Short mmCIF file of C-alpha atoms and ligand atoms in Angstrom, two decimals:
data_model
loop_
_atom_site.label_atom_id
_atom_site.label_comp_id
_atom_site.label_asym_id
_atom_site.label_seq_id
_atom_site.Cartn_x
_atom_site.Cartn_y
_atom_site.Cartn_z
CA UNK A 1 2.88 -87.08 -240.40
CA UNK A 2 -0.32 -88.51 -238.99
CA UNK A 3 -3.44 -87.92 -240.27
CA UNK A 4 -5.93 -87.42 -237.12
CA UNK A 5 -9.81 -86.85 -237.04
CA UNK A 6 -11.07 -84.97 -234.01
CA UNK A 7 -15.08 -84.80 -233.58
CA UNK A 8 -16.08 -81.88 -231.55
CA UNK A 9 -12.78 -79.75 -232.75
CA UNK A 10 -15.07 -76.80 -232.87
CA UNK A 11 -15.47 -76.91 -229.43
CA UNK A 12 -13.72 -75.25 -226.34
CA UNK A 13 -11.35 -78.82 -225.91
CA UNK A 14 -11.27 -80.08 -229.61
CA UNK A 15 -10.30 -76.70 -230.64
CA UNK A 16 -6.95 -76.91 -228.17
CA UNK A 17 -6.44 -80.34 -229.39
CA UNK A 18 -6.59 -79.35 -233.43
CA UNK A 19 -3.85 -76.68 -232.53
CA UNK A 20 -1.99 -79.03 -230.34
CA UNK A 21 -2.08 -81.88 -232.86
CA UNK A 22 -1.21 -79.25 -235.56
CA UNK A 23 2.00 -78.04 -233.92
CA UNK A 24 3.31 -81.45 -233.69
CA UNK A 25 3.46 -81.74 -237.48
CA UNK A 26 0.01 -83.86 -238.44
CA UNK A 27 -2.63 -83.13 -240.60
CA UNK A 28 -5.81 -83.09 -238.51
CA UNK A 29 -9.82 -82.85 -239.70
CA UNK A 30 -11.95 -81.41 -237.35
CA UNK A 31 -15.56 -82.57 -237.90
CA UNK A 32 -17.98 -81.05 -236.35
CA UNK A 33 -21.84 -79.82 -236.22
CA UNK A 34 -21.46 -76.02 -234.43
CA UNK A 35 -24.03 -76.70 -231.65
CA UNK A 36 -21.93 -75.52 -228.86
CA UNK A 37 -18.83 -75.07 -231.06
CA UNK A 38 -18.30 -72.33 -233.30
CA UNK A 39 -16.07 -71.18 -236.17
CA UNK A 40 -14.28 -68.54 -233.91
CA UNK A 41 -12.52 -71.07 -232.01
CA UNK A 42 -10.54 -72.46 -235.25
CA UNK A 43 -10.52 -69.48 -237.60
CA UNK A 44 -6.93 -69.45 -236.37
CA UNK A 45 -5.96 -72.95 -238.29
CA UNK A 46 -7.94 -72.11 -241.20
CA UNK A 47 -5.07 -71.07 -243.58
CA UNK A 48 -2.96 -73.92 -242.26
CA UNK A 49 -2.98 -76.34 -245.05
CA UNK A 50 -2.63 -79.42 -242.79
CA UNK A 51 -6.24 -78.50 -241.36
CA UNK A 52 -9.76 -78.96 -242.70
CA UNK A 53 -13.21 -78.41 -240.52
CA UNK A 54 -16.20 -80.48 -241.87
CA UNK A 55 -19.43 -80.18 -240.99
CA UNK A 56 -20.69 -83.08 -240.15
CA UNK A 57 -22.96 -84.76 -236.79
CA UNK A 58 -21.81 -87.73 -235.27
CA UNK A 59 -24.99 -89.46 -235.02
CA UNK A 60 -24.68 -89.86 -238.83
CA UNK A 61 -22.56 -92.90 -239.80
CA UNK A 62 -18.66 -90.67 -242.15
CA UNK A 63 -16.71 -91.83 -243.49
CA UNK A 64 -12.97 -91.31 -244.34
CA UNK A 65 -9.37 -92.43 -243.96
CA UNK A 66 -7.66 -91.26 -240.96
CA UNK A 67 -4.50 -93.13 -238.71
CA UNK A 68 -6.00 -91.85 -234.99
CA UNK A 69 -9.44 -90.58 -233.85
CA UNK A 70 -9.67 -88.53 -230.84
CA UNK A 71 -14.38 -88.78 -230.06
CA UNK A 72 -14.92 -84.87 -227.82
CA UNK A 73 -18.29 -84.29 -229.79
CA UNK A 74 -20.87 -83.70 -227.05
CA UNK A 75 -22.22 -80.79 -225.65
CA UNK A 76 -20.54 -81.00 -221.78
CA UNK A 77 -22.50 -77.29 -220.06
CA UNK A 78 -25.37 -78.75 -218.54
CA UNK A 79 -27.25 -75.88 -219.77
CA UNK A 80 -26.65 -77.05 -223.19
CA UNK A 81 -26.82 -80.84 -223.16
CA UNK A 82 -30.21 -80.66 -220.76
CA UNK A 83 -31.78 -78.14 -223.58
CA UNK A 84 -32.52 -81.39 -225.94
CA UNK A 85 -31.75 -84.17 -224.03
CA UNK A 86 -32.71 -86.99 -226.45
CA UNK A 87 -30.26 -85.45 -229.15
CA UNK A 88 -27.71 -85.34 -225.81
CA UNK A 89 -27.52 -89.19 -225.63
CA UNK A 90 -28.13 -90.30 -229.23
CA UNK A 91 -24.57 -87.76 -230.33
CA UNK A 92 -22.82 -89.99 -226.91
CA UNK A 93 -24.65 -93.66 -228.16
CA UNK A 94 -24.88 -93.39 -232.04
CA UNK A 95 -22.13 -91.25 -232.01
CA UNK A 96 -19.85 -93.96 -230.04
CA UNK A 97 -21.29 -96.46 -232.66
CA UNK A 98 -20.55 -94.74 -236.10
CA UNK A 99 -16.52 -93.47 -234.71
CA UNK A 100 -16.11 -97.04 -233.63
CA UNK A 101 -17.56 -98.28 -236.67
CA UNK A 102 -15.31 -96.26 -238.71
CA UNK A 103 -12.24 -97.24 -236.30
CA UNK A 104 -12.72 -100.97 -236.98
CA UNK A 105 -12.73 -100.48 -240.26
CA UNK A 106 -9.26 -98.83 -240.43
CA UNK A 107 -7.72 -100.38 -237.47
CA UNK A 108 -6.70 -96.95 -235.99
CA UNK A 109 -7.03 -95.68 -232.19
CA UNK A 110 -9.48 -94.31 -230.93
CA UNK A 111 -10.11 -92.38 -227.88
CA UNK A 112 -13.30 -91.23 -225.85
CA UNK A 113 -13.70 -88.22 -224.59
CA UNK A 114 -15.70 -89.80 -221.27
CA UNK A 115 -16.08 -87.74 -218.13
CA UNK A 116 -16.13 -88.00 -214.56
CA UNK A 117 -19.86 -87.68 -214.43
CA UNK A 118 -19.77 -91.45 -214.76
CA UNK A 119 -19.16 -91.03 -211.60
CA UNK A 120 -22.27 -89.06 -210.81
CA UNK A 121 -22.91 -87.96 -207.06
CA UNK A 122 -20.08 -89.73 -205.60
CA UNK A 123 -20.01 -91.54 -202.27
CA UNK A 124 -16.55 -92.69 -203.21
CA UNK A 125 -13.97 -89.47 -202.19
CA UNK A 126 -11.81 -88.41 -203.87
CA UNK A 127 -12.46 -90.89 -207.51
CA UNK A 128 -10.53 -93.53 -208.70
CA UNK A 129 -11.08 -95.51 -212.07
CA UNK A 130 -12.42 -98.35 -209.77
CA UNK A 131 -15.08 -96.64 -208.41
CA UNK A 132 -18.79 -97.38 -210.26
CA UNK A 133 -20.38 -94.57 -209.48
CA UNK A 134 -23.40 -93.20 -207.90
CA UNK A 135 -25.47 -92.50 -211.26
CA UNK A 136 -29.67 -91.08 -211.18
CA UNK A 137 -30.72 -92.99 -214.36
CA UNK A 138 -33.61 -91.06 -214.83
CA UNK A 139 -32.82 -87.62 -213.46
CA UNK A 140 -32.24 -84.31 -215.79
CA UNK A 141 -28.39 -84.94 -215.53
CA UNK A 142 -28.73 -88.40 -216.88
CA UNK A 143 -28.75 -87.71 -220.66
CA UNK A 144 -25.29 -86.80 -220.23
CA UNK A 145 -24.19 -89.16 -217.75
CA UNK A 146 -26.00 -92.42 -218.80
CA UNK A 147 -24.76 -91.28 -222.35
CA UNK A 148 -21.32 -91.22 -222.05
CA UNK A 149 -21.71 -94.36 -219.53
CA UNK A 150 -22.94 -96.32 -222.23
CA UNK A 151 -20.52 -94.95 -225.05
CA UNK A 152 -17.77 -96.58 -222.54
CA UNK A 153 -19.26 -100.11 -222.59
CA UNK A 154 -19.47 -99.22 -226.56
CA UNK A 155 -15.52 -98.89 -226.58
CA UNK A 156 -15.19 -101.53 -224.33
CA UNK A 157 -17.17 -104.39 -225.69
CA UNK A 158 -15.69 -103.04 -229.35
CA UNK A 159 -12.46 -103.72 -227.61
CA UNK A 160 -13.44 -107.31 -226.75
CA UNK A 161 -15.63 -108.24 -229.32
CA UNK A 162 -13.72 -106.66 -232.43
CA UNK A 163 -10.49 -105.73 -231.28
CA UNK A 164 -10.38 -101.82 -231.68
CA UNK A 165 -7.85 -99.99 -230.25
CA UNK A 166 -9.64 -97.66 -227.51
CA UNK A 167 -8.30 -95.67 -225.08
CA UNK A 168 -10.82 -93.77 -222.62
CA UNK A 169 -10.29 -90.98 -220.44
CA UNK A 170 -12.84 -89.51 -218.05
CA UNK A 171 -12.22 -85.60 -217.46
CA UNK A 172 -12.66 -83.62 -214.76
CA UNK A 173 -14.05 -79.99 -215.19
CA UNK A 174 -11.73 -78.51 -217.53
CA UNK A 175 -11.59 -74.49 -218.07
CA UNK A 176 -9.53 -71.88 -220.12
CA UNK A 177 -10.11 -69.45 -223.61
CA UNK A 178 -12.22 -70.99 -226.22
CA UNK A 179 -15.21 -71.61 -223.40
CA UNK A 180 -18.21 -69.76 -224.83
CA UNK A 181 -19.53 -66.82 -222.50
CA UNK A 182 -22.81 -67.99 -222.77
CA UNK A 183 -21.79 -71.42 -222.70
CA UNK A 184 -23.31 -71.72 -218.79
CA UNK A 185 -20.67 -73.42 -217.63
CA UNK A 186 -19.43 -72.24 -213.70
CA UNK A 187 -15.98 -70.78 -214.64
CA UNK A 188 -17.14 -69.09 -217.61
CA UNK A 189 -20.20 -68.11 -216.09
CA UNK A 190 -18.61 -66.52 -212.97
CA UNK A 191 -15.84 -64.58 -215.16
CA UNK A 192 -18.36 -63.08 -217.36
CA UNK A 193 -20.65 -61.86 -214.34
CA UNK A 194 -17.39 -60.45 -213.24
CA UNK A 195 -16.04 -58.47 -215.88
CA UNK A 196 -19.40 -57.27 -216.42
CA UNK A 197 -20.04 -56.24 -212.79
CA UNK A 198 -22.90 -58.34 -212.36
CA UNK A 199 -23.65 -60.64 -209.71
CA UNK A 200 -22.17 -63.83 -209.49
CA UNK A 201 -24.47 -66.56 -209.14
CA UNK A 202 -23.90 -69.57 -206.98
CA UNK A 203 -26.51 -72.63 -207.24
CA UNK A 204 -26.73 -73.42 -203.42
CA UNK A 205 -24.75 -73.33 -200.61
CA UNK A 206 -21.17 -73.41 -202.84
CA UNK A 207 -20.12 -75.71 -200.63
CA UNK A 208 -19.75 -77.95 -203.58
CA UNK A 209 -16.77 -78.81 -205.11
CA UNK A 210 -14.75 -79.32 -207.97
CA UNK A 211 -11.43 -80.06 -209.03
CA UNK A 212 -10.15 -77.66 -211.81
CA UNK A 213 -7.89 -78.44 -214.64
CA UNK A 214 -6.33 -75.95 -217.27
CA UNK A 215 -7.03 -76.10 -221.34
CA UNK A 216 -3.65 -77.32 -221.72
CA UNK A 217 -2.60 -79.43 -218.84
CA UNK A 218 -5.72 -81.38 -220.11
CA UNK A 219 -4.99 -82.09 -223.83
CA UNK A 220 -1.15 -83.33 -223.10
CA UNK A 221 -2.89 -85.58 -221.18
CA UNK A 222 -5.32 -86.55 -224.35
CA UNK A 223 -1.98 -86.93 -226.81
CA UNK A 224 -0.24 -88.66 -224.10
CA UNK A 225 -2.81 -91.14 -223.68
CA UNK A 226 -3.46 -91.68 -227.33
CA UNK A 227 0.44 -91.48 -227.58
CA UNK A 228 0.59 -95.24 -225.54
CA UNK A 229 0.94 -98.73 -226.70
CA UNK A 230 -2.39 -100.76 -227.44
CA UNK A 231 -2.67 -102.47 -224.24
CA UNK A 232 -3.51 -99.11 -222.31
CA UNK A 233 -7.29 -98.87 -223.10
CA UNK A 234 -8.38 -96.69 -219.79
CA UNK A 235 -10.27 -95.60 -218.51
CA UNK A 236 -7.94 -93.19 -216.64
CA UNK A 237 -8.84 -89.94 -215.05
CA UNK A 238 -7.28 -86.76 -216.46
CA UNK A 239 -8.29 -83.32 -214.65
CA UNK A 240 -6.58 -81.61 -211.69
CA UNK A 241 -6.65 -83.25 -208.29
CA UNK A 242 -6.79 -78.99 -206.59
CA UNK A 243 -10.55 -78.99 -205.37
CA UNK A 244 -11.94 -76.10 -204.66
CA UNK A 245 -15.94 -75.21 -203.15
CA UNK A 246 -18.08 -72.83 -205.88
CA UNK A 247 -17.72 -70.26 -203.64
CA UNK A 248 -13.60 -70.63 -203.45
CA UNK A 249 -13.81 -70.30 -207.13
CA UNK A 250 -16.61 -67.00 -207.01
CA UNK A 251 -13.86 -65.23 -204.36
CA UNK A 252 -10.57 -66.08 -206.45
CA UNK A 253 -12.68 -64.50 -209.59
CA UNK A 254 -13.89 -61.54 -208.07
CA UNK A 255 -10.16 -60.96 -206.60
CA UNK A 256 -8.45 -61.86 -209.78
CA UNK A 257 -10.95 -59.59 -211.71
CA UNK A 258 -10.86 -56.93 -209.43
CA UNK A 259 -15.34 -56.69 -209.52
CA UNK A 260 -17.54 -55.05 -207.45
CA UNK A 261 -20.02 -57.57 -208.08
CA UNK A 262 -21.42 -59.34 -205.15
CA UNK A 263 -22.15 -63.10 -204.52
CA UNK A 264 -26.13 -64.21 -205.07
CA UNK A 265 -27.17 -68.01 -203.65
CA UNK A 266 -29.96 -69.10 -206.30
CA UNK A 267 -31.44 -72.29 -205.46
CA UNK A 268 -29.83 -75.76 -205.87
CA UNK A 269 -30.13 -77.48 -209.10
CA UNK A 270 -31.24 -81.02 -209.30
CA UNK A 271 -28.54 -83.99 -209.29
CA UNK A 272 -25.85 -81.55 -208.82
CA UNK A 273 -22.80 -83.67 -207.42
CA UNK A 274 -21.77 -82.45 -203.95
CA UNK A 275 -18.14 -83.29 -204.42
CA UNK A 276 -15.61 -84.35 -207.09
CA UNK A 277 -11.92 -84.78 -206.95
CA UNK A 278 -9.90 -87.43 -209.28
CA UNK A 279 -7.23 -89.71 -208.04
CA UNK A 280 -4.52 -89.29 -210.58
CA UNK A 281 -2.07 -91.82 -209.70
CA UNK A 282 -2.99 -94.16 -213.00
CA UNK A 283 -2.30 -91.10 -215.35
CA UNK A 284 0.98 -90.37 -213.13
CA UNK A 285 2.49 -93.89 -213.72
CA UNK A 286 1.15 -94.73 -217.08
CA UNK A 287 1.29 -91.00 -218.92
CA UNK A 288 3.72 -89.72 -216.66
CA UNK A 289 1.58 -87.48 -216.74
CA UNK A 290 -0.02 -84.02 -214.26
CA UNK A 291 -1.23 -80.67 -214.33
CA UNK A 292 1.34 -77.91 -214.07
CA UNK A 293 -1.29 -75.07 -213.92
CA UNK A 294 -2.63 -74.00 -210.92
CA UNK A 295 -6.51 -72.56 -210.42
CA UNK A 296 -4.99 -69.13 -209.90
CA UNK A 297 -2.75 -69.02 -212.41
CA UNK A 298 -5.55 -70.43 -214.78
CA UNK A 299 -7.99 -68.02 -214.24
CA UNK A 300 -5.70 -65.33 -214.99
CA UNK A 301 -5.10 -66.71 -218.67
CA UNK A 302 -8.76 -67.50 -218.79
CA UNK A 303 -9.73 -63.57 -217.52
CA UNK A 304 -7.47 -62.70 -220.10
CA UNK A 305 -9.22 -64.46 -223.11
CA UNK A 306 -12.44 -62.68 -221.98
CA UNK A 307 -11.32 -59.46 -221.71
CA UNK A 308 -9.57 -59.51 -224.73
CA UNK A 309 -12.34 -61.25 -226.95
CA UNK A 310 -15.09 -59.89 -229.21
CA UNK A 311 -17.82 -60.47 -226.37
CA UNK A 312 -19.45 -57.70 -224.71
CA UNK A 313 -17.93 -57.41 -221.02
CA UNK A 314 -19.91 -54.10 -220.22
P1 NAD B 1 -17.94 -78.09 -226.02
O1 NAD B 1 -19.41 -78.08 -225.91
O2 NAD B 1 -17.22 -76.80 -226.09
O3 NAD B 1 -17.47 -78.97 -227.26
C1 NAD B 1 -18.23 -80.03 -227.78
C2 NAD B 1 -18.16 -79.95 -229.30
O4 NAD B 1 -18.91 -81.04 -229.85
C3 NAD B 1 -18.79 -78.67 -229.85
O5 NAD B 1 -17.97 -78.10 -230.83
C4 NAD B 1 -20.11 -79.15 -230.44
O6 NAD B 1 -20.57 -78.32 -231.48
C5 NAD B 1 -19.74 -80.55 -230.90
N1 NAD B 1 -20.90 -81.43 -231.02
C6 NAD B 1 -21.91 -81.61 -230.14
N2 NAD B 1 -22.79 -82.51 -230.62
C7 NAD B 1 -22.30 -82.91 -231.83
C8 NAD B 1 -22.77 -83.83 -232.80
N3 NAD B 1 -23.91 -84.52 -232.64
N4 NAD B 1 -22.02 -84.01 -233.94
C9 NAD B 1 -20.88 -83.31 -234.12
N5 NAD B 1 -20.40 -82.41 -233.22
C10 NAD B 1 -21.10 -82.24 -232.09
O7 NAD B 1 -17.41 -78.95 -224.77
P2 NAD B 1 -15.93 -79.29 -224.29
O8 NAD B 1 -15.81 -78.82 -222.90
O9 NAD B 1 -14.94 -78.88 -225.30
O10 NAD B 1 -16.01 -80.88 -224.23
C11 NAD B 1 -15.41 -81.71 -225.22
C12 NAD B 1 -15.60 -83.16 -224.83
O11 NAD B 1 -14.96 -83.41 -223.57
C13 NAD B 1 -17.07 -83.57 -224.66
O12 NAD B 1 -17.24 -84.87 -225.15
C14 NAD B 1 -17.27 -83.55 -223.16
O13 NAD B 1 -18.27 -84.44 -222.75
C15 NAD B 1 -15.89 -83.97 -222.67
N6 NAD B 1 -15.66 -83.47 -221.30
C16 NAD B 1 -15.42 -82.14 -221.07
C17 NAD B 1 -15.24 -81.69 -219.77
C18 NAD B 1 -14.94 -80.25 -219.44
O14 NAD B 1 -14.88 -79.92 -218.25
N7 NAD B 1 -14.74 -79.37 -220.39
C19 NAD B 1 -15.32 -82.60 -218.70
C20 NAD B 1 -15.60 -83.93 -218.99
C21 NAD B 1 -15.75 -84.36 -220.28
N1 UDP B 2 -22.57 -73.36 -210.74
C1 UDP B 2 -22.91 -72.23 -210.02
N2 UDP B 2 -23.19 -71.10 -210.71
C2 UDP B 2 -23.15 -71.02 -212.06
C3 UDP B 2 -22.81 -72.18 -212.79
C4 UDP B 2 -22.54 -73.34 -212.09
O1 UDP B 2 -22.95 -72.25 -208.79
O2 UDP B 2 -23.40 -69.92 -212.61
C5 UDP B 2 -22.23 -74.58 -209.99
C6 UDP B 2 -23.02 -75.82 -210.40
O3 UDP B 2 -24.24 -75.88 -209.69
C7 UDP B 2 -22.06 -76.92 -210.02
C8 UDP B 2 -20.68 -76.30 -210.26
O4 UDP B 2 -20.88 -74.90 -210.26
O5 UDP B 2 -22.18 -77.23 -208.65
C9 UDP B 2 -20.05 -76.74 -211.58
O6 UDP B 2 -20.99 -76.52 -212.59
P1 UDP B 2 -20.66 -76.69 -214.14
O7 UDP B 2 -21.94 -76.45 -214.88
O8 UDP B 2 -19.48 -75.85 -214.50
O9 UDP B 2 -20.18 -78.20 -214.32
P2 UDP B 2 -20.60 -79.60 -213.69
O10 UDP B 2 -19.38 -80.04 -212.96
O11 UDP B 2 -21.77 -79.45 -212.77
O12 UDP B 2 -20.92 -80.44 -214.87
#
């Protein structure tokens, strides 16, 4: 049995991962401070002995002894990290700084959460892990992106400098249950219009895409990366290579919910990549490693959760 600190396992990912790192037999702390996360997600593992949630922000230096560390705290809705951007990149910076602090320490693993928004607007279609990015340093996106940009030259030059064991994955938009309804985030967003017969509201043309990836297809990938030898450090992209335009997605939601509502173009937000689509072939060869759950299929799961969950959908 390992014992395995997740930061962020309040959240929509983290609280997959808890459950997912429970049900293989380890004893995992969640540590987290319940600013997009909430209790709801992991009242389900409370009464499992092998699982303890401390509250607790990253940007603090905590300590404790743990063999693994998987780093997911960070608000990821745009909505939410853009609310108090300064806090947004001190949790990715000071955050990177006390986990690998504490990772030197006790020699463990330790993986970053990173995202493909390191790879900002790209020019570069679809991503691989060689590509640099197109990045606004200064734009109302860049809290996020510039923050988790720098917490990967964090893990890297920790890597070089003191020899921790990192491993960093970049995400691509991930979706399923556990995503707050207010959380602001497109798939949640457009399900919740949905079910409550509301518009659904598409920034723009929706002739941006995105490439979708399930709850679950996503954290195999996170185990299976922390799962390999020393000398895979990343970055690799994990997500779903299946890209789809916002207003693909708002017609598979409306048919999948069944909704009168009716599409609404508000205007464009500002930075707002006009494509994104991962190259998987590193995660293929390395992980062995790719989705199995299709958008449709997804959704349905993900309708399911909202239907079926405390929040108001009328
Ligand atoms: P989320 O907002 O649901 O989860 C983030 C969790 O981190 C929340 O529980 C939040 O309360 C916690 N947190 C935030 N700031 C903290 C701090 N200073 N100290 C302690 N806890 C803090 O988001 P998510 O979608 O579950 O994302 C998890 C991780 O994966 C994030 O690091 C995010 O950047 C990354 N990621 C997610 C996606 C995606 O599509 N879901 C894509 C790319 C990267
Ligand atoms: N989006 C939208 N309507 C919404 C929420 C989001 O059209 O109600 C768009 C958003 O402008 C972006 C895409 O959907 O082009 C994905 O947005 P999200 O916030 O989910 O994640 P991002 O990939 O931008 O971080």
């Amino acid at each position: 049995m390992k014992k395995i600190l997740v930061t962020g396992g309040a959240g929509f990912i983290g609280s997959h991962l808890c459950e997912a790192l429970l049900k293989q037999g380890n004893e995992v702390i969640c540590l987290d401070n319940y600013f997009t996360g909430n209790k709801q997600n992991i009242l389900h593992l409370m009464d499992n002995p092998y699982f303890e949630a401390i509250r607790h922000d990253v940007t603090m230096p905590y300590a404790i002894e743990v063999d693994e560390i998987y780093n997911l705290a960070c608000p990821a809705s745009p909505v939410h990290y853009q609310s108090d951007p300064i806090k947004t990149i001190n949790t990715s910076v000071m955050g990177a700084i006390n986990i690998l602090e504490l990772a030197k320490g006790l020699n463990c693993k330790v993986l970053q959460a990173s995202t493909s928004e390191v790879y900002g607007d790209p020019i570069i279609h679809p991503q691989p892990e060689e590509y640099w990015g197109n990045v606004n340093p200064i734009g109302i996106r860049s809290c996020y992106d510039e923050g988790k940009r720098c917490a990967e030259t964090l893990f890297f030059d920790y890597h070089r400098q003191k020899n921790v064991r990192i491993k960093v994955v970049r995400i691509f938009n991930t979706y399923g249950p556990h995503m707050h309804p207010n959380d602001g985030r497109v798939v949640s967003n457009f399900i919740m219009q949905a079910l409550q017969g509301k518009d659904i509201t598409i920034y723009g043309d929706g002739q941006q895409t995105r490439s979708f990836c399930y709850c679950d297809d996503l954290v195999r990938g996170l185990i299976a990366m922390m799962e390999t030898n020393d000398s895979v450090t990343g970055p690799i992209n994990l997500g779903n290579p299946n890209e789809f335009t916002i207003l693909q997605l708002a017609q598979l939601v409306i048919e999948l919910t069944g909704a009168a509502s009716k599409i609404v173009h508000l205007p464009a937000v500002s930075d707002d990549p006009t494509q994104r689509q991962p190259i998987i072939d590193k995660a293929q060869d390395v992980l062995h490693w790719e989705p199995t759950i299709q958008l449709r299929e997804g959704l349905l799961k993900t309708i399911e959760y909202f239907k079926g969950s405390c929040f108001p959908t009328n």
